[in-house]
Coordinates of C-alpha atoms in Angstrom, one line a residue:
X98 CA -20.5 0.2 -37.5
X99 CA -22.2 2.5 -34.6
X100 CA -23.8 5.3 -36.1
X101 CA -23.5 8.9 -34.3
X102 CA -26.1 9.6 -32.2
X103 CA -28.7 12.5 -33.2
X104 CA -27.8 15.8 -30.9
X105 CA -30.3 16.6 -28.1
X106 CA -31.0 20.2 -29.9
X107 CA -32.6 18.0 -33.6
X108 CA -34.5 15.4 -31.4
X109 CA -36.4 18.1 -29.5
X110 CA -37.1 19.7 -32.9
X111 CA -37.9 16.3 -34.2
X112 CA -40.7 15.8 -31.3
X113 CA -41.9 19.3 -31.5
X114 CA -43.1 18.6 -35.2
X115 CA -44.4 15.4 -34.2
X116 CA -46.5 17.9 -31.8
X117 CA -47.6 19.8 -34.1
X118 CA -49.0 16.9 -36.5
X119 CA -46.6 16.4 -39.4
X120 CA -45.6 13.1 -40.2
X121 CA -42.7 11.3 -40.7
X122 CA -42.0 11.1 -44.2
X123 CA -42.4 14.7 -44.4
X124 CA -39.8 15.5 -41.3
X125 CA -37.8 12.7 -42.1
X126 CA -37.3 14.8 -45.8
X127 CA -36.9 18.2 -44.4
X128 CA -34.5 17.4 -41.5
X129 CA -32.6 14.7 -44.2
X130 CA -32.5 12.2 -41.3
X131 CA -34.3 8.6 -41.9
X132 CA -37.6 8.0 -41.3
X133 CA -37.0 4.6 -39.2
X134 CA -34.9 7.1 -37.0
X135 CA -37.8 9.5 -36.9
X136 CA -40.4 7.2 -35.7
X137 CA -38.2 5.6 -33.4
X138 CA -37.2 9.2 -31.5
X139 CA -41.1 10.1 -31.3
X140 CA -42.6 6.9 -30.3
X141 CA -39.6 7.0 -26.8
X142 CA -40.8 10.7 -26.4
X143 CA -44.2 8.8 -26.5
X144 CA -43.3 6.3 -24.3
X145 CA -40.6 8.0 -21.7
X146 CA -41.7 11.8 -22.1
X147 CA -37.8 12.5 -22.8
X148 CA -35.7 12.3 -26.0
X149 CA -32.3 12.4 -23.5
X150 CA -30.3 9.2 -23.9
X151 CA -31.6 6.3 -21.2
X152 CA -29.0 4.0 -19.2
X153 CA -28.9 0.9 -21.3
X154 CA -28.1 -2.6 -20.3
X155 CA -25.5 -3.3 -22.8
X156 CA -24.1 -7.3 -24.1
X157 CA -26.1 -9.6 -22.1
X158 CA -23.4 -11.6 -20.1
X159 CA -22.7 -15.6 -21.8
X160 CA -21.9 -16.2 -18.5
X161 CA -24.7 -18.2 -16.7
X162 CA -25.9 -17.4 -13.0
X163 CA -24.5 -20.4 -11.9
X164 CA -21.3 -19.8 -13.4
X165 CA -20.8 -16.5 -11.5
X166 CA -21.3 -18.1 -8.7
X167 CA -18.9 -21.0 -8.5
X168 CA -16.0 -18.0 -10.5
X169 CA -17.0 -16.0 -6.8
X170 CA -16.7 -19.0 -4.4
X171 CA -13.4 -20.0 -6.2
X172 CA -11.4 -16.7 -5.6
X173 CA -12.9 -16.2 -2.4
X174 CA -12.0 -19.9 -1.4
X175 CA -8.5 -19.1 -2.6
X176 CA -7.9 -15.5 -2.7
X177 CA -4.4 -16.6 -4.6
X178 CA -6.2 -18.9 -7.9
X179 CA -4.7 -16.7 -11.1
X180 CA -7.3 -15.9 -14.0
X181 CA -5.4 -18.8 -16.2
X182 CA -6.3 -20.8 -13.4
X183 CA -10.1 -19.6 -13.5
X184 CA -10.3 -19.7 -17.2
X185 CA -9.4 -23.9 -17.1
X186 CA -12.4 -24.1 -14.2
X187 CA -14.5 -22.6 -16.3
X188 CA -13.9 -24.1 -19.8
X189 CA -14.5 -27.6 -17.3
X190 CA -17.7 -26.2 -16.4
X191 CA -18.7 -25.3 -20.0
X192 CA -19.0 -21.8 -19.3
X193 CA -16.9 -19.0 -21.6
X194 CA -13.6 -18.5 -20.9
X195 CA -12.4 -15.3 -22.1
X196 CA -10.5 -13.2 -19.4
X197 CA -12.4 -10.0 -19.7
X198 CA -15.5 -12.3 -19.2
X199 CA -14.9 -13.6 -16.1
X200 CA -12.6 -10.6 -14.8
X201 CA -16.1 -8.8 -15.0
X202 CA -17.9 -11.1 -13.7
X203 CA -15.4 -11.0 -10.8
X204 CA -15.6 -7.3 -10.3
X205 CA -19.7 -7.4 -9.9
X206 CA -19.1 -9.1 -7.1
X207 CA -17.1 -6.5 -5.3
X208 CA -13.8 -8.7 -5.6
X209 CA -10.5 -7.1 -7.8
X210 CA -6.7 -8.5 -8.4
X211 CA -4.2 -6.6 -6.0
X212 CA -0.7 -7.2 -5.1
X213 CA -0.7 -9.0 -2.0
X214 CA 1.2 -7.4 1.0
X215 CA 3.8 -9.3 2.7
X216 CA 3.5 -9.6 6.0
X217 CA 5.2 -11.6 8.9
X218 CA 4.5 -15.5 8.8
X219 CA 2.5 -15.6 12.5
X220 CA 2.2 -18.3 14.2
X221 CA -0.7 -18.9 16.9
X222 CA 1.7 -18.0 19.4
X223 CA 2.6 -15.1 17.6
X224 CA -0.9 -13.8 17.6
X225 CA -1.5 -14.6 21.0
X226 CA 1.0 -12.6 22.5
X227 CA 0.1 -9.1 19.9
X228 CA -3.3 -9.3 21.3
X229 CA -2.1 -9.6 24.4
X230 CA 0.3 -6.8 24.3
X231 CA -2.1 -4.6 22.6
X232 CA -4.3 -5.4 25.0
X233 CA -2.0 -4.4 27.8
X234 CA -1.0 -1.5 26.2
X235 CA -4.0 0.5 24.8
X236 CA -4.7 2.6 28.0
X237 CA -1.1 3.6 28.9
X238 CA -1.2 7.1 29.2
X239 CA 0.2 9.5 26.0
X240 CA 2.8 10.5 28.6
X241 CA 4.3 7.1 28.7
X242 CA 4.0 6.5 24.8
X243 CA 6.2 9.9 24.4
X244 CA 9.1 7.9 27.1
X245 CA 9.6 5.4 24.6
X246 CA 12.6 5.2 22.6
X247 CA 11.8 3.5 19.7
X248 CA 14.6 1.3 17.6
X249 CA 15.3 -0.9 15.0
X250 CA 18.0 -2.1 12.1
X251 CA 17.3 -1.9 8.1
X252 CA 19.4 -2.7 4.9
X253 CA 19.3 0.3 2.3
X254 CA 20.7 -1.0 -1.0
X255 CA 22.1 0.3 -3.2
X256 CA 20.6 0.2 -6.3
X257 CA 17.4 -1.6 -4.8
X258 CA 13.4 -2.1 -5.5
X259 CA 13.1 1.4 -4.1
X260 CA 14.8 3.5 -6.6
X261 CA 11.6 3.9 -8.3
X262 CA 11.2 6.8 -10.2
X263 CA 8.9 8.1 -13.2
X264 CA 9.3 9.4 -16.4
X265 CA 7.8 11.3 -19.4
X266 CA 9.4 9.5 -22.5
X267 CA 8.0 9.1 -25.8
X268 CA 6.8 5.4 -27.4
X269 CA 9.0 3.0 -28.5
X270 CA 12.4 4.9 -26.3
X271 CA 12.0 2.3 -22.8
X272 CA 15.4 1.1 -23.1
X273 CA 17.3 4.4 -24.2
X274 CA 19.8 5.2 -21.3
X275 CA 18.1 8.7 -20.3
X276 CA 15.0 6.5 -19.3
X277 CA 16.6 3.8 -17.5
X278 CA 17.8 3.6 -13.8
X279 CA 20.9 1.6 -13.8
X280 CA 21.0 -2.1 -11.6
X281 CA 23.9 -4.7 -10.7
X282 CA 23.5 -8.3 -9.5
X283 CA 22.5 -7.9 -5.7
X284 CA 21.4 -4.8 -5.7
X285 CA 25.0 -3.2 -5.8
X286 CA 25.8 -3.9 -2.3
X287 CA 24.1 -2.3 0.6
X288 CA 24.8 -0.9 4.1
X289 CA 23.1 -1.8 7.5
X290 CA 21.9 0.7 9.8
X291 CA 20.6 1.2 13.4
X292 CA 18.3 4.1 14.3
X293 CA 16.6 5.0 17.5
X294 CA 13.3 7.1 17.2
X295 CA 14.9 10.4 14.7
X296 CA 17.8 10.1 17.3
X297 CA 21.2 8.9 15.8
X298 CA 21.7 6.4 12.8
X299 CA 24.5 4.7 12.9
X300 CA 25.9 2.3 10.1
X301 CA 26.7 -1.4 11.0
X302 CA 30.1 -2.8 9.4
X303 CA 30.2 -6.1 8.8
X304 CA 28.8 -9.0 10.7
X305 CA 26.4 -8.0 13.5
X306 CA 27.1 -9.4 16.6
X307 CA 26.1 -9.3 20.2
X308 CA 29.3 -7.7 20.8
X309 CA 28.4 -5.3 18.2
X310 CA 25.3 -4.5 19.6
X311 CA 26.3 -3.5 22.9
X312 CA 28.8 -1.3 21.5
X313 CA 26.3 0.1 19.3
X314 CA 24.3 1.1 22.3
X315 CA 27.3 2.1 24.2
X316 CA 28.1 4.7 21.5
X317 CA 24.9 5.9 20.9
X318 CA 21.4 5.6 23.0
X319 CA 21.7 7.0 25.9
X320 CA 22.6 10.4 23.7
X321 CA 20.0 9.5 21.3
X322 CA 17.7 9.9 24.3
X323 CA 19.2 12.6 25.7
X324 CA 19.0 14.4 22.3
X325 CA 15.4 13.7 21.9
X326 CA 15.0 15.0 25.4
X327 CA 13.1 12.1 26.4
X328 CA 14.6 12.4 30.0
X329 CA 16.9 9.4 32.0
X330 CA 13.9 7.4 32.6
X331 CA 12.8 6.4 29.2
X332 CA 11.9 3.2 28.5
X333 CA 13.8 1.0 25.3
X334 CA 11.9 -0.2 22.4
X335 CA 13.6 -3.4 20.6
X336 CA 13.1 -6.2 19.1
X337 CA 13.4 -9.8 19.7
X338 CA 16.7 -10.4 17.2
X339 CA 19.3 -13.1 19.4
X340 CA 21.8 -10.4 19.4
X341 CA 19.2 -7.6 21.0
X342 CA 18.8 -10.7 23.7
X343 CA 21.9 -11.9 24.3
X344 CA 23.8 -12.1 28.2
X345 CA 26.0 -8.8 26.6
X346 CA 22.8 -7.1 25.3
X347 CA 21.1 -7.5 28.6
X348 CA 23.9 -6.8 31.1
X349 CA 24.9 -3.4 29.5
X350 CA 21.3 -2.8 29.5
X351 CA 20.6 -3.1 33.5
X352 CA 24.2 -2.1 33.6
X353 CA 22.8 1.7 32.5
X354 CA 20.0 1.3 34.3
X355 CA 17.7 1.0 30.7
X356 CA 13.7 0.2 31.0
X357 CA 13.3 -2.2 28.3
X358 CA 9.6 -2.1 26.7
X359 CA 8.9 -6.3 26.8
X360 CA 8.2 -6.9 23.2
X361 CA 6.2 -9.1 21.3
X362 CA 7.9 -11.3 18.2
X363 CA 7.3 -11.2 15.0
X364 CA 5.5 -7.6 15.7
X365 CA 7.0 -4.9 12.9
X366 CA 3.4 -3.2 12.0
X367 CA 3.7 -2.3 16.2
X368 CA 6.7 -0.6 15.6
X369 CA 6.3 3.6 14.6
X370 CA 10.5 3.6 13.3
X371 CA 8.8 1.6 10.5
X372 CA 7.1 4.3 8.6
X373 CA 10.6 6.6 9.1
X374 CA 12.7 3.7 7.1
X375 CA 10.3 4.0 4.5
X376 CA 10.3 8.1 4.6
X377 CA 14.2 7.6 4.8
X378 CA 14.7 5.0 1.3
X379 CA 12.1 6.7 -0.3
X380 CA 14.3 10.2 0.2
X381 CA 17.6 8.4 -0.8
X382 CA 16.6 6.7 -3.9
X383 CA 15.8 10.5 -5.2
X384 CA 19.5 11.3 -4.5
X385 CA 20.6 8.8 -6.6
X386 CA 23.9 7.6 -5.0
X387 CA 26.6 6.2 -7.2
X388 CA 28.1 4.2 -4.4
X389 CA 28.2 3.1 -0.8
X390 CA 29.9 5.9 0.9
X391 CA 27.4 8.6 -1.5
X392 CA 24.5 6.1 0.0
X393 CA 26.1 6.3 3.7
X394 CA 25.9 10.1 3.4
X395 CA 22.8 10.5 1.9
X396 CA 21.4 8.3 4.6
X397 CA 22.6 10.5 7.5
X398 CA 21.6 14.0 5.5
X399 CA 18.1 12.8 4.5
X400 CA 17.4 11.0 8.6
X401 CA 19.1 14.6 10.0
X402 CA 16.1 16.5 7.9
X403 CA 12.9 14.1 8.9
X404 CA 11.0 16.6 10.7
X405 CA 11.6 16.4 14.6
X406 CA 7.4 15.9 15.2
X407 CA 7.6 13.1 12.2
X408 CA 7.8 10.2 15.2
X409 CA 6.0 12.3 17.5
X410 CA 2.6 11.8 15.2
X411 CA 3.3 8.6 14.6
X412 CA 3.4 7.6 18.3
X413 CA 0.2 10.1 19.0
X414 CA -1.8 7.7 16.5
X415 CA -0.2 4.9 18.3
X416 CA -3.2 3.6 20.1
X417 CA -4.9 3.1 17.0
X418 CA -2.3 0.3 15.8
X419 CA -3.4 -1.4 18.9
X420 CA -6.7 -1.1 18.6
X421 CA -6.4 -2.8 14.9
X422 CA -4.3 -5.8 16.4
X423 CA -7.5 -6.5 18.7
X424 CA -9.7 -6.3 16.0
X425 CA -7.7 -8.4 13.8
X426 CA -7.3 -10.9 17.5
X427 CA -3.4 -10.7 16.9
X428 CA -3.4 -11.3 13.1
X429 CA -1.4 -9.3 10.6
X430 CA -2.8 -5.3 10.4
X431 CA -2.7 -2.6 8.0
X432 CA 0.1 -0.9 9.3

């Protein structure tokens, strides 16, 4: 068993006798501390001129060198190998297998298990053509970014992976009922929405056509615009969805005399309306709605108090989600 360690306060009176010249045996009796402890505090004072505790090196690792290195070749070869995975490699290798061995070993090397984002599958096409928009893009003028009206469509379920929610509870009461947040099969059904920019939302009933597209935008963007005072010449952020391209999608569009922003697929992390769907489930889940009409109006109260400027920042710090698309040459960004 560890013993305590001797308080800095006795091991500076402990080398201040040693100072003056009296011995162990007689210090060791007075002070009713062992002599082998004595000895060993005066001959580090000796040797380090301190008596404070030093860093130590602690276990030496049973892992060898060469062991280290394959563990680090393995997970950086294949980010996704899983420590059972690592454990059989080693145990091959003759090297020890415990998991807090080679997790360690692991961590020296700057490497540590996350959950991996999911991102859209892009293809080499893909990645062409968001470094090639970005690229296009990055100098439009602030003046332009502020024209566009940006869109998009979500699900919100309704008892779904974002009603998250911590709790102070005591050990051993996880499953009471005042600790649990009630789930169904499929989430407990869900609704679709449409929102342009912090503009109107509107729910989608049933299927989502082309048909219901263009009355969608009938109904609602040209006053979505004209309520964010973006002016009649703003230009229309969407998607490439079928419906968004369909003949009826496009005629209603030149029809109203729309721009339409070209856009590239597969491109959500280029999209601002992103970060306001998460701002939107995150403040809907806290309502806790019992059912789909309670989640319909939650929806439209919590969108109705996103601050006005919310979208405005997020398209001022627009340019830097194009500059991360070049540096990633079209892959997949933080955003």
């Amino acid at each position: 068993m560890k013993s305590k360690e001797l308080s800095v306060d006795l091991r500076d009176r402990i080398v201040s006798r040693h100072k003056s010249g009296e011995g162990y045996r007689k210090m060791s009796a007075a002070l009713k501390i062992p002599m082998s402890t004595v000895a060993s505090i005066a001959r580090k004072w000796k040797k380090f001129e301190t008596t404070r505790t030093l860093p130590r090196a602690g276990r030496p690792s049973k892992l060898s060198d060469q062991g280290r290195r394959a563990l680090v070749r393995e997970v950086t070869k294949n980010p996704m190998v899983t420590l059972s995975e690592l454990q059989r490699s080693s145990v091959e290798k003759g090297e020890p297998s415990r998991r807090t061995t080679i997790s360690a070993a692991i961590h020296q090397s700057g490497l540590y298990g996350r959950v991996a984002r999911r991102k859209p599958l892009l293809s080499k096409r893909h990645m062409a053509a968001h470094l090639e928009f970005a690229k296009r893009h990055l100098k439009d003028s602030q003046t332009m970014r502020n024209k566009i009206l940006w869109s998009d469509e979500t699900k919100i379920e309704l008892f779904g992976a974002n009603a998250r929610r911590h709790i102070w509870r005591k050990p051993g009461t996880t499953h009471h009922e005042a600790n649990t947040i009630p789930t169904v099969k499929h989430g407990g059904g869900s609704i679709m929405l449409w929102g342009a920019g912090t503009g109107r939302l509107v729910r989608i009933k049933g299927k989502v056509t082309a048909a219901t597209y263009r009355d969608i935008l009938d109904e609602n963007l040209l006053q979505s615009a004209l309520d964010l005072t973006l002016g009649r010449r703003f230009i229309f952020q969407q998607d490439n969805d079928p419906k968004h391209t369909a003949k009826v999608s496009k005629e209603w569009l030149q029809d109203n005399s729309v721009n339409v922003l070209e856009w590239p697929s597969q491109s959500p992390d280029l999209n601002p309306i992103e970060h306001l769907w998460r701002d939107l489930k995150m403040a809907v889940h806290r309502c806790f709605p019992s059912n789909l009409m309670e989640l319909e109006r939650c929806c439209k109260e919590e969108w109705a108090k996103l601050a006005k400027d919310r979208c405005a920042k997020l398209v001022a710090s627009y340019s830097k989600r194009l500059e991360a698309v070049i540096a990633a040459k079209g892959a997949s960004t933080k955003y």
